[in-house]
Coordinates of C-alpha atoms and ligand atoms in Angstrom, one line a residue:
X1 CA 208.8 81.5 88.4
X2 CA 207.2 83.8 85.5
X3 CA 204.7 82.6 83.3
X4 CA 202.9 84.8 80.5
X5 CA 199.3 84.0 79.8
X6 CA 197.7 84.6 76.6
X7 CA 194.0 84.5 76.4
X8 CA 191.7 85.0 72.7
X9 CA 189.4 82.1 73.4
X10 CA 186.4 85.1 72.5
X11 CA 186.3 88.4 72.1
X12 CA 188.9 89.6 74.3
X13 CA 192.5 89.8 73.2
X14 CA 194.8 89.5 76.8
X15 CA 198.1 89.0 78.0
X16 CA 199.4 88.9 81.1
X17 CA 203.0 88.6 83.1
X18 CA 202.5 86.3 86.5
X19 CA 205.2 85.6 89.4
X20 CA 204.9 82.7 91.8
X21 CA 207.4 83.0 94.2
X22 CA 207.5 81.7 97.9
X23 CA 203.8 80.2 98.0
X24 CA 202.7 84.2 96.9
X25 CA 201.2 84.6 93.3
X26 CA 201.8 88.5 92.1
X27 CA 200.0 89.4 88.9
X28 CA 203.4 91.5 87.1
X29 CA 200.3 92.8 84.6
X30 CA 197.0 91.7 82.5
X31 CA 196.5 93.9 79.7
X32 CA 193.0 93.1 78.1
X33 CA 191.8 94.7 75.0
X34 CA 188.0 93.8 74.7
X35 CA 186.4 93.9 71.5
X36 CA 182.5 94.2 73.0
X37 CA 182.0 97.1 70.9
X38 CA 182.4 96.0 67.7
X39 CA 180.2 93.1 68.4
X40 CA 177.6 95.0 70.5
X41 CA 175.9 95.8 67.2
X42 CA 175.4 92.4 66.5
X43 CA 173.8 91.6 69.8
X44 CA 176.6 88.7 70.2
X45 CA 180.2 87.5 69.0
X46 CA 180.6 87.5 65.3
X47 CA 183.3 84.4 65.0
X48 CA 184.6 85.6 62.0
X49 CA 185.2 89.6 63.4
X50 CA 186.7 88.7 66.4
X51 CA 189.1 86.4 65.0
X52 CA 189.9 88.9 62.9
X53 CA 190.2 91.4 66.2
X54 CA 193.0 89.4 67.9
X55 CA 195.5 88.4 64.9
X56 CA 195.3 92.7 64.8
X57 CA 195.5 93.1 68.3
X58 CA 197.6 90.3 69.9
X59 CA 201.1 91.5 69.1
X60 CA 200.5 95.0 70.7
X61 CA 198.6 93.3 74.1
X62 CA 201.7 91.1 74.0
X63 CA 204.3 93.9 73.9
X64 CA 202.6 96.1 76.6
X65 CA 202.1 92.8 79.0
X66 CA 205.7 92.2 78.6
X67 CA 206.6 95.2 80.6
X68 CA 210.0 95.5 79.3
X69 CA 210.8 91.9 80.9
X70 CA 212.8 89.7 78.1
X71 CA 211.3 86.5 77.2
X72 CA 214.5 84.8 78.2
X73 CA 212.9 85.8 81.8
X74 CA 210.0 83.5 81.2
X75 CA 209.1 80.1 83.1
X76 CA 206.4 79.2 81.3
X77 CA 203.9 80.2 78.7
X78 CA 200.2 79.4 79.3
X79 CA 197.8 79.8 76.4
X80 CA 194.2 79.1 76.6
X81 CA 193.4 76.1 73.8
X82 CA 189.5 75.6 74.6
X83 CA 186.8 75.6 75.3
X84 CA 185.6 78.3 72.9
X85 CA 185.2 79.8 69.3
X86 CA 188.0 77.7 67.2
X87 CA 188.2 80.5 65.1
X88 CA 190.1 82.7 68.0
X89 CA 191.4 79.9 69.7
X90 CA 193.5 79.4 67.0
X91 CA 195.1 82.9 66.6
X92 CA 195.8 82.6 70.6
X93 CA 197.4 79.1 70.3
X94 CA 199.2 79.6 67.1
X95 CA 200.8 82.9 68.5
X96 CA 201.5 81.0 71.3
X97 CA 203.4 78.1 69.4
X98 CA 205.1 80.3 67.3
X99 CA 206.8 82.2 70.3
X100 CA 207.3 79.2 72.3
X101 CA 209.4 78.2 69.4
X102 CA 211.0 81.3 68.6
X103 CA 212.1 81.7 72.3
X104 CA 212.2 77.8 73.4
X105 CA 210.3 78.3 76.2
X106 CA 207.7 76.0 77.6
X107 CA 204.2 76.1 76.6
X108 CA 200.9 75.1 78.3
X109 CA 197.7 74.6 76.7
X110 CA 195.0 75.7 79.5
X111 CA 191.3 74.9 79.7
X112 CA 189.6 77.9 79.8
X113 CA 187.3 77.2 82.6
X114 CA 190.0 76.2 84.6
X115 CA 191.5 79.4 84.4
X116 CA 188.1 80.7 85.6
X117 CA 188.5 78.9 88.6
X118 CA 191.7 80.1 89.5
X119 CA 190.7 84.1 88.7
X120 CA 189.6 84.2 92.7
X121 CA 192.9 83.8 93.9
X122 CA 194.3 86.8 92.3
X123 CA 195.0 90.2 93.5
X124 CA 195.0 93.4 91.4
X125 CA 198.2 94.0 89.3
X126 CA 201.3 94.7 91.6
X127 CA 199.8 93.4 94.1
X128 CA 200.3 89.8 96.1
X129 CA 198.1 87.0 97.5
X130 CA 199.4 84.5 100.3
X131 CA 198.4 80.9 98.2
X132 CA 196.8 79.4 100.8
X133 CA 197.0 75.8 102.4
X134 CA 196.1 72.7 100.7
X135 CA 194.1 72.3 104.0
X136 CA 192.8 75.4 103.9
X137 CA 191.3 75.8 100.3
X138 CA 190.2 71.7 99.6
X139 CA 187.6 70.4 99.0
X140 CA 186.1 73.5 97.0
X141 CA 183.0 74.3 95.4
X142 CA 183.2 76.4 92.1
X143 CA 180.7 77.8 91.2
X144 CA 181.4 78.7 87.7
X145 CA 178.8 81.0 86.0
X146 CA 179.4 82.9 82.4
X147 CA 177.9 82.9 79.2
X148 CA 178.7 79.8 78.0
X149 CA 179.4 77.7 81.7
X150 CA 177.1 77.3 84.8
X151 CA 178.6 74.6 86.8
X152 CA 179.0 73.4 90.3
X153 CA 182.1 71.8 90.5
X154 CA 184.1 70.3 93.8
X155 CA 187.8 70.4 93.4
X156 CA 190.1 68.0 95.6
X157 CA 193.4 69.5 94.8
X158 CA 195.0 71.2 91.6
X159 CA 194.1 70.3 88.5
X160 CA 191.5 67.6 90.7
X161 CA 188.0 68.5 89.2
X162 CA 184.0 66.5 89.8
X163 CA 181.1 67.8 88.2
X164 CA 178.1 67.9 90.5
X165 CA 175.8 69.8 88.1
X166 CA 175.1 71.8 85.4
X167 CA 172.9 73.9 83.4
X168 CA 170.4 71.6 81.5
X169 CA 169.8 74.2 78.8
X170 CA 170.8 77.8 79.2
X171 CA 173.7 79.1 81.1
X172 CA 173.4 81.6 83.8
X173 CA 175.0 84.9 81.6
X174 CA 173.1 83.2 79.0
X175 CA 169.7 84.0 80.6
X176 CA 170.8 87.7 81.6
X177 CA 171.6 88.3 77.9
X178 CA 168.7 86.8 76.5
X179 CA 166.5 88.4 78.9
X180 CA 168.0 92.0 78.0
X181 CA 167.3 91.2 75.1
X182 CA 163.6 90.7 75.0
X183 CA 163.3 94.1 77.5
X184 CA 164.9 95.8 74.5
X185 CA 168.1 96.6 76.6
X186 CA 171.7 96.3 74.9
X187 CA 174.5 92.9 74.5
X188 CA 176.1 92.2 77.3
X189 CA 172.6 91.7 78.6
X190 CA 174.1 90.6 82.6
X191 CA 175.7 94.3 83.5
X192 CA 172.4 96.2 81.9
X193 CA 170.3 93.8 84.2
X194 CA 172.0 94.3 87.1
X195 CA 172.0 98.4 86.9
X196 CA 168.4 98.6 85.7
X197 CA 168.2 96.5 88.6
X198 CA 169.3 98.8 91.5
X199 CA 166.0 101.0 90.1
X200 CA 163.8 97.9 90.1
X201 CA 161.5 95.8 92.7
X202 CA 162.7 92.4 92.9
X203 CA 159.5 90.9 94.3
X204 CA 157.2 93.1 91.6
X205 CA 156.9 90.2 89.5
X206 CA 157.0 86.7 90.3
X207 CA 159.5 84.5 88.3
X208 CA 160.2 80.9 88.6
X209 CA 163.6 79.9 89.6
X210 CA 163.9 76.5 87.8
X211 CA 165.2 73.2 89.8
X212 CA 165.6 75.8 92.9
X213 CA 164.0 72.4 94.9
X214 CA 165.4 69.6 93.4
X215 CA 167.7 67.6 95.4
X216 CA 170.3 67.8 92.3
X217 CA 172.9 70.4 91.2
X218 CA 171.5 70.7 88.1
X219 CA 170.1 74.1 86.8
X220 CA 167.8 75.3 83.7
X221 CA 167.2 78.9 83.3
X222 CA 165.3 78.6 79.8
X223 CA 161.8 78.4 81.7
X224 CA 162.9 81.8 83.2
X225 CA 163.6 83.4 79.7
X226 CA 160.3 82.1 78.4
X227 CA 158.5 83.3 81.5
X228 CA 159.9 86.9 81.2
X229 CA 158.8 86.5 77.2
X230 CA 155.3 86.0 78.0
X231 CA 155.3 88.5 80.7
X232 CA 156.5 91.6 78.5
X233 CA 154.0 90.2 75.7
X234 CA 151.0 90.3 78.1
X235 CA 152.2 94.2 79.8
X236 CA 152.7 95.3 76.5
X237 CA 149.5 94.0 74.6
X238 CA 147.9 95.8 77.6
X239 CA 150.4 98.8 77.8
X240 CA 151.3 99.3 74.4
X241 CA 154.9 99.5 75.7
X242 CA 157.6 98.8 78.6
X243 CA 158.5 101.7 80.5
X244 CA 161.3 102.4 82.3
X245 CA 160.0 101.3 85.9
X246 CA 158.7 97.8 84.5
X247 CA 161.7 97.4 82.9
X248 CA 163.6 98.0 85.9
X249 CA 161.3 96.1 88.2
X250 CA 161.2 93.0 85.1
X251 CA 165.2 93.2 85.5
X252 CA 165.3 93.1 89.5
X253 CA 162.9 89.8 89.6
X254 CA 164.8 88.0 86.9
X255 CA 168.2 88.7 88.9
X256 CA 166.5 87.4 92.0
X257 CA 165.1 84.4 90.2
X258 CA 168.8 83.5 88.7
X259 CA 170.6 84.3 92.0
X260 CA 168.4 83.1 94.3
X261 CA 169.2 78.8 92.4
X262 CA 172.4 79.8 92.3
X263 CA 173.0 80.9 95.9
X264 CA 170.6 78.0 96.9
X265 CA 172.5 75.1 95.2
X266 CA 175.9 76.4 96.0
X267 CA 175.4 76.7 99.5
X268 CA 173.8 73.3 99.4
X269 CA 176.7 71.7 97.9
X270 CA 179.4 73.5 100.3
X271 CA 177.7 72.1 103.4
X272 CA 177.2 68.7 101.9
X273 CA 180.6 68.3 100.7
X274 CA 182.3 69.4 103.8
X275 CA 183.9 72.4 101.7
X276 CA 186.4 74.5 102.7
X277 CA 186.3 77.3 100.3
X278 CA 183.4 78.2 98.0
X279 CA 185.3 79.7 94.7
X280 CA 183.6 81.8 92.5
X281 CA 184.1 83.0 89.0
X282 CA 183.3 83.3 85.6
X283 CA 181.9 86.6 83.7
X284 CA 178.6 86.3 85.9
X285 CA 180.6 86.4 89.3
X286 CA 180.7 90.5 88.4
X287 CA 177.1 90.6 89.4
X288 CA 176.6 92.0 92.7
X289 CA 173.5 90.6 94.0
X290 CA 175.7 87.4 93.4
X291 CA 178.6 88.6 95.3
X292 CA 176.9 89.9 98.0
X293 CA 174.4 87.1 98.6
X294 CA 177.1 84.3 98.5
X295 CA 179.2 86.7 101.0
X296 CA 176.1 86.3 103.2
X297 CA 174.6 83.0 103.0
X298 CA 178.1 82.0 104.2
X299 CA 179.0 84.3 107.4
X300 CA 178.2 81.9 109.7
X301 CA 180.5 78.9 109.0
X302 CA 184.1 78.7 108.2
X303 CA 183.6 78.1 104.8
X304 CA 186.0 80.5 103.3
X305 CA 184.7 82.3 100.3
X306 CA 186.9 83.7 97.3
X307 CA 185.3 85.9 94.6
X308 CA 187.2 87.6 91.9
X309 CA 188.5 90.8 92.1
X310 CA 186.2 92.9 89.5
X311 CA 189.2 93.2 86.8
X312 CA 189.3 89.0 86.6
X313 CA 185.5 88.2 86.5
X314 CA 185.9 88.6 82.5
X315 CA 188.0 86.6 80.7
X316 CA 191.8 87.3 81.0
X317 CA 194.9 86.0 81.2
X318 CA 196.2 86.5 84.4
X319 CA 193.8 83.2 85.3
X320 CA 195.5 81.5 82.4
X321 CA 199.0 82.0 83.2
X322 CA 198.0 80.6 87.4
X323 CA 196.1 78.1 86.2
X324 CA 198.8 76.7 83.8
X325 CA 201.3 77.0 86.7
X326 CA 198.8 75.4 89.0
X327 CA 198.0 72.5 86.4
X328 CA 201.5 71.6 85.8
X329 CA 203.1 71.5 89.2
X330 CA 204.3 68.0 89.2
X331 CA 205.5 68.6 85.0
X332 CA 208.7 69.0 83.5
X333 CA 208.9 71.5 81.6
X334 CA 210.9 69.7 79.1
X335 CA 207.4 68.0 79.1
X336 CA 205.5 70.5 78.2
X337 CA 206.8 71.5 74.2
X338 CA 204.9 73.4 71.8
X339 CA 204.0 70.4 69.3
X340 CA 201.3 69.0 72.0
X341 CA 199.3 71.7 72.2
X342 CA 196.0 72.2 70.2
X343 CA 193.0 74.4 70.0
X344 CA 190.1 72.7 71.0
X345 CA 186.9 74.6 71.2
X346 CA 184.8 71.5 72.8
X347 CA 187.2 70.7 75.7
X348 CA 185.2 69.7 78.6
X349 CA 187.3 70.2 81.7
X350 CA 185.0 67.9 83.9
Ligands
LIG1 O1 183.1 84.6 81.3 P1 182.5 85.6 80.3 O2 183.2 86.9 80.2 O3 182.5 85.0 78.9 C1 182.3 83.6 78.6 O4 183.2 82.8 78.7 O5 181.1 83.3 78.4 O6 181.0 85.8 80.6 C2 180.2 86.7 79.9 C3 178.8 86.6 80.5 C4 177.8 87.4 79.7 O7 176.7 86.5 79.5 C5 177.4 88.6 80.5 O8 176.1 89.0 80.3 C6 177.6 88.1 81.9 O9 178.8 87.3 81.8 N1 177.8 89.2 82.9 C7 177.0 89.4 83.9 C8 177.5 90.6 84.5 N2 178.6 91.0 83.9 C9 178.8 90.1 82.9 N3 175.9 88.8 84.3 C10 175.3 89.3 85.4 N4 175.7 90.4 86.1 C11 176.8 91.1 85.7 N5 177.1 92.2 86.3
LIG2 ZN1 185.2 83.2 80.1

């Protein structure tokens, strides 16, 4: 079966060509066309500007994920219709609509978390992964971490979803970004952390890692972006300035704060749910502390642990077009028509 995925929920335009054939998932191709540097000035997503972005981008990102494949080929289409900013949502599922019409195909509308999910069972493009066993992969624990999302969530089965916790205030990418931020380093804030951070000394500075001891999956990572305020106040009414090595060392201790409650409550949750894979994703999952750490703090049980291939931690839409064949396995497609689907930018998946 092929299904295209089509992704604008924020500021990047992506589609992408999936087969699932004889329990094997091949991504055909994901072309993503991000739009970070027009925003980058900003220091964040202008709604308005990237809206603007995918109605001029999504017909060429559609064309070259198409491969030269005809849409009469097509299974399925899969389009992300929230959570997100309703002003791209809208150009994603309208496109979509519009083509499932045109080419009376059946459409999906995905959540876009979901798809998040889903991101760590992909391979790179051309390349296939074995879908593993019901009994293999259930019960899960996602951890889903991005700039919008930090969740823990345990998953009995496709499309079976049970929020254990979230973020309070802040989400994890959240805090990265803010935190660059006030250390005067560039939007996305998470990838300049976690470079200055390979410079740094995580245990220069002290930070608190919120909840880390509470018997709950909750998180709250705004205590941590106040703490780092205060601290660059005090070093630079002292110093004057940051330099370079504070910044780095600054960068290194917040990382360890943020992935030391995440590793903490993850792992706590996997072993008290009996889990049988730990699934990570969302645009945080690129971090590499993160990676690493999880990797580790798991070696010595058979929890398996799947983390995204670097190309799928953002967003794309190779996780939309699995997730919207994984959500709809026991669908008709005669069910699934263009009319029901509908952009909405509060859809909580769980
Ligand atoms: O999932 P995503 O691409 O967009 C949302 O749906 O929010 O996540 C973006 C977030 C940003 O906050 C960004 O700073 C963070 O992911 N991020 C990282 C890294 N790469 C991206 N955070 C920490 N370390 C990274 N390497
Ligand atoms: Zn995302």
């Amino acid at each position: 079966m092929k299904i295209l995925g089509i992704e604008t929920s924020c500021d990047e335009t992506s589609a992408s060509l999936v087969e699932v054939k004889r329990k094997k998932i091949k991504v055909l191709s994901n072309i993503v066309s991000s739009q970070i540097k027009i925003h980058a000035p900003f220091g964040g997503v202008v709604p308005s500007l990237a809206a603007r972005e995918h109605v001029n981008n999504i017909q060429t990102v559609l064309k070259a994920s198409m491969a030269g494949l005809d849409f009469d080929d097509l299974d399925l289409i899969s389009v992300t219709s929230g959570p997100g900013l309703i002003s791209s949502l809208l150009v994603g599922t309208a496109f979509a609509k519009t083509l499932a019409w045109r080419t009376k195909k059946p459409l999906t509308g995905v959540n876009h978390i979901e798809g998040h999910i889903y991101s760590s069972l992909l391979k790179p493009v051309g390349e296939e992964s074995q879908i593993l066993d019901k009994k293999e992969l259930f019960p899960a624990i996602c951890l889903v971490v991005s700039g919008g999302h930090t969740q823990l969530i345990l998953m009995s089965d496709y499309g079976k979803y049970e929020l254990l916790g979230e973020t309070r205030d802040d989400a994890a990418g959240e805090a990265f970004d803010k935190i660059a931020r006030t250390l005067g380093l560039g939007y996305p804030g998470g990838p300049i952390i976690s470079k200055m951070s390979e410079s740094g000394h995580a245990l220069k500075y002290l930070l608190p890692s919120p909840m880390i001891n509470s018997k709950n999956y909750e998180f709250s990572f705004a205590g941590l972006k106040t703490a780092v305020l205060y601290l660059v106040k005090n070093i630079k009414d002292k110093e004057n300035k940051l330099n370079e090595q504070t910044i780095a060392d600054i960068s290194a201790s917040s990382q360890k704060a943020i992935v030391d409650v995440l590793i903490a409550k993850t792992v706590r949750a996997a072993k008290s749910n009996d889990a049988k894979s730990v699934m990570l994703s969302g645009g945080v999952s690129a971090n590499k502390l993160l990676r690493q750490r999880l990797k580790e703090s798991l070696t010595d049980t058979e929890i398996e642990v799947l983390i995204p291939e670097m190309s799928y931690t953002t967003d794309n839409a190779a996780m939309i077009a699995v997730a919207g064949y994984f959500s709809n396995l026991n669908k008709k497609s005669s069910d699934l028509n263009w009319q029901s689907v509908k952009a909405d930018s509060n859809w909580e998946m769980v």
